[in-house]
């Protein structure tokens, strides 16, 4: 029954495959501004705007490295697109799971399983939590690199310049923030309801069963 | 009463039970659902593959337009899609097809960093697994055997018919044997009908695989029949038999495979995957800081024909760039080989242990039949490696000649295809221990029956 329910959920709310997902990102990127495309209108406008702001004729005359600056803007756009689509995908997964979660009202096995997975931090919400924290970590790291590129690297001969070892050591390591038990359990209302219901039902059954049939 | 009349009456008796009709209907329904689920999973994969293959030409056209100024840049962005087409039996046993990617796009860069992505799947779906036809046969049909046979003797004892039967001048052991066989035949018929239906509905071809599937199902169900016969041959109550058999079912379908998984992953930890990641990354990235001549010397060992092309030491060149990328793979080659070897060792270990677990053995055999097992995926990865080398070698001459984009022959760029249907060798048989278990259980059950019916 659990397997069938989960499969039905996946059938009712189909999701995109990885290659379709990549295609969605690619299409949105082409629409929203692709920094890798030399003739992209959005980045052409950004260039004109920046040049006007600093009153210079060429990006080489800017007080910072324009290459890094563009990458920072591009990262902002592409990460926003990724977060949007990935959020939609995870929401879709959540809807798939809801079918089996609702079935857990009828099936105490599923309820106990979801309940114990939530308490041990191995349930779906722990998974999404980790995914978002990893993405946040990646985004901050990349933007820090772009910041270094913009402010510490000169445009000329950029491929031969190096950044000191000390700067790299300052980069923080990834640390996973675990959800508290209450945060995890809040996601499991159907499971908890079901466990309580079955517990009461079992008590009632024991209480109301006529004594003589027990022997 | 002769055997023929007895069988006729017994069959009538068996088929008139309402529980039997309900159980068979339920299982048929489960089978129909399993087929539609398997079909939808595989159809979706097929449509994605078709979509991507159709978009390939457009992708090339777009990149040719965007990067027309620089061939090196173009090759950096150009993706080559590789596909693992499902076999005709794929929907019958989805196996690991939901975890492993069936479509990987590779670029001309270091390969080992590109081929280990998994499909974007809902982890909860992966946890529960697929409700496919092989699941119905491996998990649900044994329950049908247990339901039909667990009270074959005990119900007669509990109804008080047993003593009446004993007073008749017939061999009771023989009667029990025939009654078991009738029920077995019913379950077997259902299994064969499901497998045959998969031929019509899922497009699983009626070739030798059909007979392999029948044989695997037969051996598996025969094991459950003899196990059930053995348990009831002790003449215990219906409740005792049912609980014992359900315990055996839970152990064999859920506990034992989970335990084995734990043992295998503890015994063979795959630390090599991390090593591959590090080696390929460092192998490529450290080359940026090393003298170009050093990288090129190693590259020339493999491709001496490019020795005469000058690579400037203090400037960027595409020849050097792609050579660096290939060195990333070369540096990781040992770790990769060890990693693949470890995965194969794990698979062999699992298969060996599974020979003694009829449930797991049967599931693995079905996965192998459908070519949705780990070795099939590893073969696909090998084909991707060979394809990637072909692509690199196709473009190297252009790169080292500093060719222009329009000088390249874009019509003959290598294409990849790995068709599960063409992997037609090495089909699995049920393991010998299943037959041995079934044989031993049958002999022991027969001895018990003869003892307490005489």
XYZ file of N, CA and C in Angstrom, chain A residues 2-4 6-8 10 14-23 26-27 30 34 36-39 86 89 92-94 96-97 100 109-110 113-114 117 124 127 159 162, chain B residues 33 37 40 44 47-48 51-52 55 58-59 62-63 66-67 77 79 102-103 105 117-125 127-132 135 139 288-289 314 316 363:
252
model
N 1.893 1.385 0.829
C 2.696 2.616 0.787
C 3.286 2.859 -0.598
N 3.800 1.794 -1.191
C 4.442 1.918 -2.490
C 3.431 2.375 -3.531
N 2.239 1.758 -3.516
C 1.217 2.121 -4.490
C 0.811 3.580 -4.313
N 2.509 6.110 -2.983
C 3.575 7.016 -3.408
C 3.635 7.076 -4.930
N 3.461 5.908 -5.568
C 3.490 5.852 -7.032
C 2.321 6.605 -7.638
N 1.152 6.492 -6.980
C -0.017 7.219 -7.477
C 0.256 8.726 -7.377
N 3.075 10.206 -7.533
C 4.009 10.584 -8.596
C 3.312 10.615 -9.950
N 3.121 14.754 -12.129
C 4.379 14.419 -12.796
C 5.382 15.576 -12.706
N 6.656 15.243 -12.691
C 7.691 16.274 -12.626
C 8.569 16.214 -13.874
N 9.328 17.259 -14.073
C 10.237 17.287 -15.222
C 11.462 16.426 -14.925
N 12.093 15.923 -15.977
C 13.335 15.187 -15.785
C 14.482 16.198 -15.768
N 15.686 15.692 -15.460
C 16.822 16.593 -15.310
C 17.089 17.397 -16.580
N 17.009 16.699 -17.739
C 17.326 17.417 -18.972
C 16.259 18.467 -19.291
N 14.989 18.155 -18.963
C 13.940 19.158 -19.182
C 14.142 20.350 -18.248
N 14.571 20.035 -17.025
C 14.835 21.077 -16.035
C 15.944 22.008 -16.544
N 17.014 21.401 -17.060
C 18.120 22.203 -17.605
C 17.639 23.095 -18.746
N 16.734 22.532 -19.559
C 16.201 23.281 -20.701
C 15.400 24.496 -20.201
N 17.802 27.090 -19.178
C 18.464 27.663 -20.346
C 17.551 28.675 -21.044
N 16.272 28.283 -21.211
C 15.313 29.165 -21.886
C 15.097 30.454 -21.101
N 18.065 32.730 -21.404
C 18.113 33.431 -22.688
C 17.169 34.638 -22.654
N 21.646 36.698 -20.707
C 22.680 35.683 -20.703
C 24.025 36.390 -20.893
N 26.855 35.215 -21.176
C 27.772 34.537 -22.084
C 27.483 34.884 -23.536
N 26.330 35.521 -23.761
C 25.965 35.919 -25.115
C 26.434 37.362 -25.331
N 27.440 37.551 -26.214
C 28.017 38.895 -26.363
C 27.004 39.936 -26.831
N 25.919 39.476 -27.528
C 24.964 40.466 -28.036
C 23.690 40.531 -27.194
N 13.741 25.356 -9.106
C 14.002 24.284 -8.146
C 12.942 24.289 -7.045
N 9.975 22.603 -8.383
C 10.166 21.145 -8.438
C 9.970 20.527 -7.048
N 6.445 20.408 -6.098
C 5.803 19.304 -6.818
C 6.073 17.976 -6.088
N 7.305 17.773 -5.657
C 7.653 16.569 -4.892
C 6.799 16.497 -3.623
N 6.635 17.674 -3.001
C 5.872 17.704 -1.750
C 4.420 17.280 -2.006
N 3.451 15.292 -4.407
C 3.477 13.839 -4.626
C 3.432 13.118 -3.281
N 4.214 13.621 -2.338
C 4.293 12.956 -1.037
C 2.991 13.072 -0.269
N 0.579 10.034 -0.197
C 0.902 8.964 0.751
C 0.732 9.442 2.194
N 1.156 2.237 9.864
C 2.555 1.940 9.525
C 3.230 3.168 8.908
N 2.517 3.761 7.916
C 3.057 4.945 7.251
C 3.220 6.102 8.229
N 6.174 5.618 10.441
C 7.376 5.774 9.638
C 7.700 7.263 9.424
N 6.689 8.030 8.988
C 6.911 9.465 8.769
C 7.301 10.168 10.062
N 10.874 9.295 10.946
C 11.811 9.935 10.022
C 11.956 11.424 10.348
N 11.612 14.187 4.314
C 11.691 15.019 3.115
C 12.053 16.467 3.439
N 15.608 16.903 3.826
C 16.259 16.856 2.516
C 16.224 18.229 1.837
N 44.650 36.824 -16.395
C 44.883 35.389 -16.180
C 46.222 35.098 -15.518
N 47.439 36.572 -9.272
C 47.062 35.589 -8.253
C 46.627 36.279 -6.974
N -2.582 -2.262 -12.498
C -2.017 -0.980 -12.062
C -0.501 -0.973 -12.258
N 1.656 1.659 -14.362
C 2.695 2.476 -13.738
C 4.037 2.298 -14.460
N 4.029 4.004 -17.739
C 4.102 5.468 -17.716
C 5.516 5.941 -17.376
N 7.632 7.990 -20.207
C 8.100 9.344 -19.913
C 9.588 9.464 -20.271
N 9.986 9.646 -23.949
C 9.611 10.919 -24.560
C 10.673 11.981 -24.281
N 11.289 11.918 -23.102
C 12.372 12.864 -22.810
C 13.542 12.631 -23.765
N 12.670 13.974 -27.123
C 12.675 15.436 -27.084
C 14.097 15.983 -27.212
N 15.004 15.395 -26.408
C 16.379 15.881 -26.401
C 17.063 15.591 -27.730
N 16.058 18.069 -30.099
C 16.566 19.420 -29.832
C 18.056 19.550 -30.129
N 18.987 21.756 -33.095
C 18.712 23.156 -32.779
C 19.812 23.731 -31.883
N 20.244 22.899 -30.918
C 21.315 23.325 -30.009
C 22.596 23.634 -30.791
N 22.232 26.856 -32.767
C 22.283 28.021 -31.887
C 23.730 28.338 -31.490
N 24.466 27.289 -31.113
C 25.849 27.505 -30.703
C 26.706 27.961 -31.877
N 25.967 31.613 -32.061
C 26.474 32.415 -30.940
C 27.993 32.494 -30.913
N 28.641 31.358 -31.172
C 30.093 31.284 -30.991
C 30.820 31.169 -32.324
N 31.151 25.200 -25.259
C 29.715 25.264 -24.953
C 28.913 24.115 -25.559
N 27.161 20.843 -26.367
C 26.832 19.636 -25.613
C 26.548 18.494 -26.572
N 19.473 8.254 -17.439
C 19.368 7.544 -18.712
C 19.736 8.477 -19.851
N 20.112 9.715 -19.497
C 20.459 10.701 -20.515
C 21.495 11.635 -19.892
N 24.340 14.671 -20.855
C 24.940 15.520 -21.878
C 26.383 15.772 -21.488
N 26.162 12.611 -12.380
C 24.919 13.227 -11.907
C 23.818 12.179 -11.891
N 22.955 12.249 -10.875
C 21.822 11.333 -10.915
C 20.600 12.091 -11.399
N 19.563 11.355 -11.704
C 18.306 11.954 -12.164
C 17.730 12.792 -11.021
N 16.961 13.840 -11.354
C 16.323 14.631 -10.299
C 15.035 13.937 -9.889
N 15.121 13.112 -8.848
C 13.922 12.379 -8.462
C 13.525 12.752 -7.045
N 12.257 12.577 -6.781
C 11.732 12.769 -5.442
C 12.309 11.670 -4.537
N 13.066 12.049 -3.507
C 13.691 11.019 -2.667
C 12.672 10.081 -2.030
N 11.472 10.596 -1.783
C 10.453 9.733 -1.188
C 9.990 8.667 -2.189
N 9.916 9.028 -3.468
C 9.572 8.027 -4.479
C 10.625 6.932 -4.516
N 12.545 6.028 -2.138
C 12.489 5.261 -0.896
C 11.485 4.120 -1.007
N 10.317 4.412 -1.584
C 9.289 3.376 -1.649
C 9.481 2.435 -2.830
N 10.119 2.901 -3.862
C 10.346 2.038 -5.006
C 9.152 2.022 -5.945
N 9.286 1.256 -7.022
C 8.253 1.256 -8.037
C 7.314 0.070 -7.913
N 6.044 0.335 -8.119
C 5.021 -0.706 -8.109
C 4.930 -1.257 -9.526
N 5.904 -2.059 -9.913
C 5.865 -2.614 -11.263
C 5.491 -4.094 -11.205
N 7.391 -6.371 -8.977
C 7.022 -6.195 -7.571
C 5.804 -7.054 -7.223
N 6.511 -9.693 -4.429
C 5.969 -9.363 -3.106
C 4.559 -9.897 -2.874
N 46.694 24.710 -14.740
C 46.720 26.146 -15.023
C 47.999 26.779 -14.481
N 48.468 26.253 -13.349
C 49.626 26.853 -12.681
C 50.937 26.176 -13.056
N 53.626 31.408 -22.799
C 53.092 32.495 -21.976
C 51.781 33.073 -22.492
N 47.509 31.925 -23.704
C 46.483 30.910 -23.717
C 46.326 30.333 -25.110
N 14.067 -10.770 -7.720
C 13.986 -9.358 -8.113
C 15.188 -8.969 -8.972
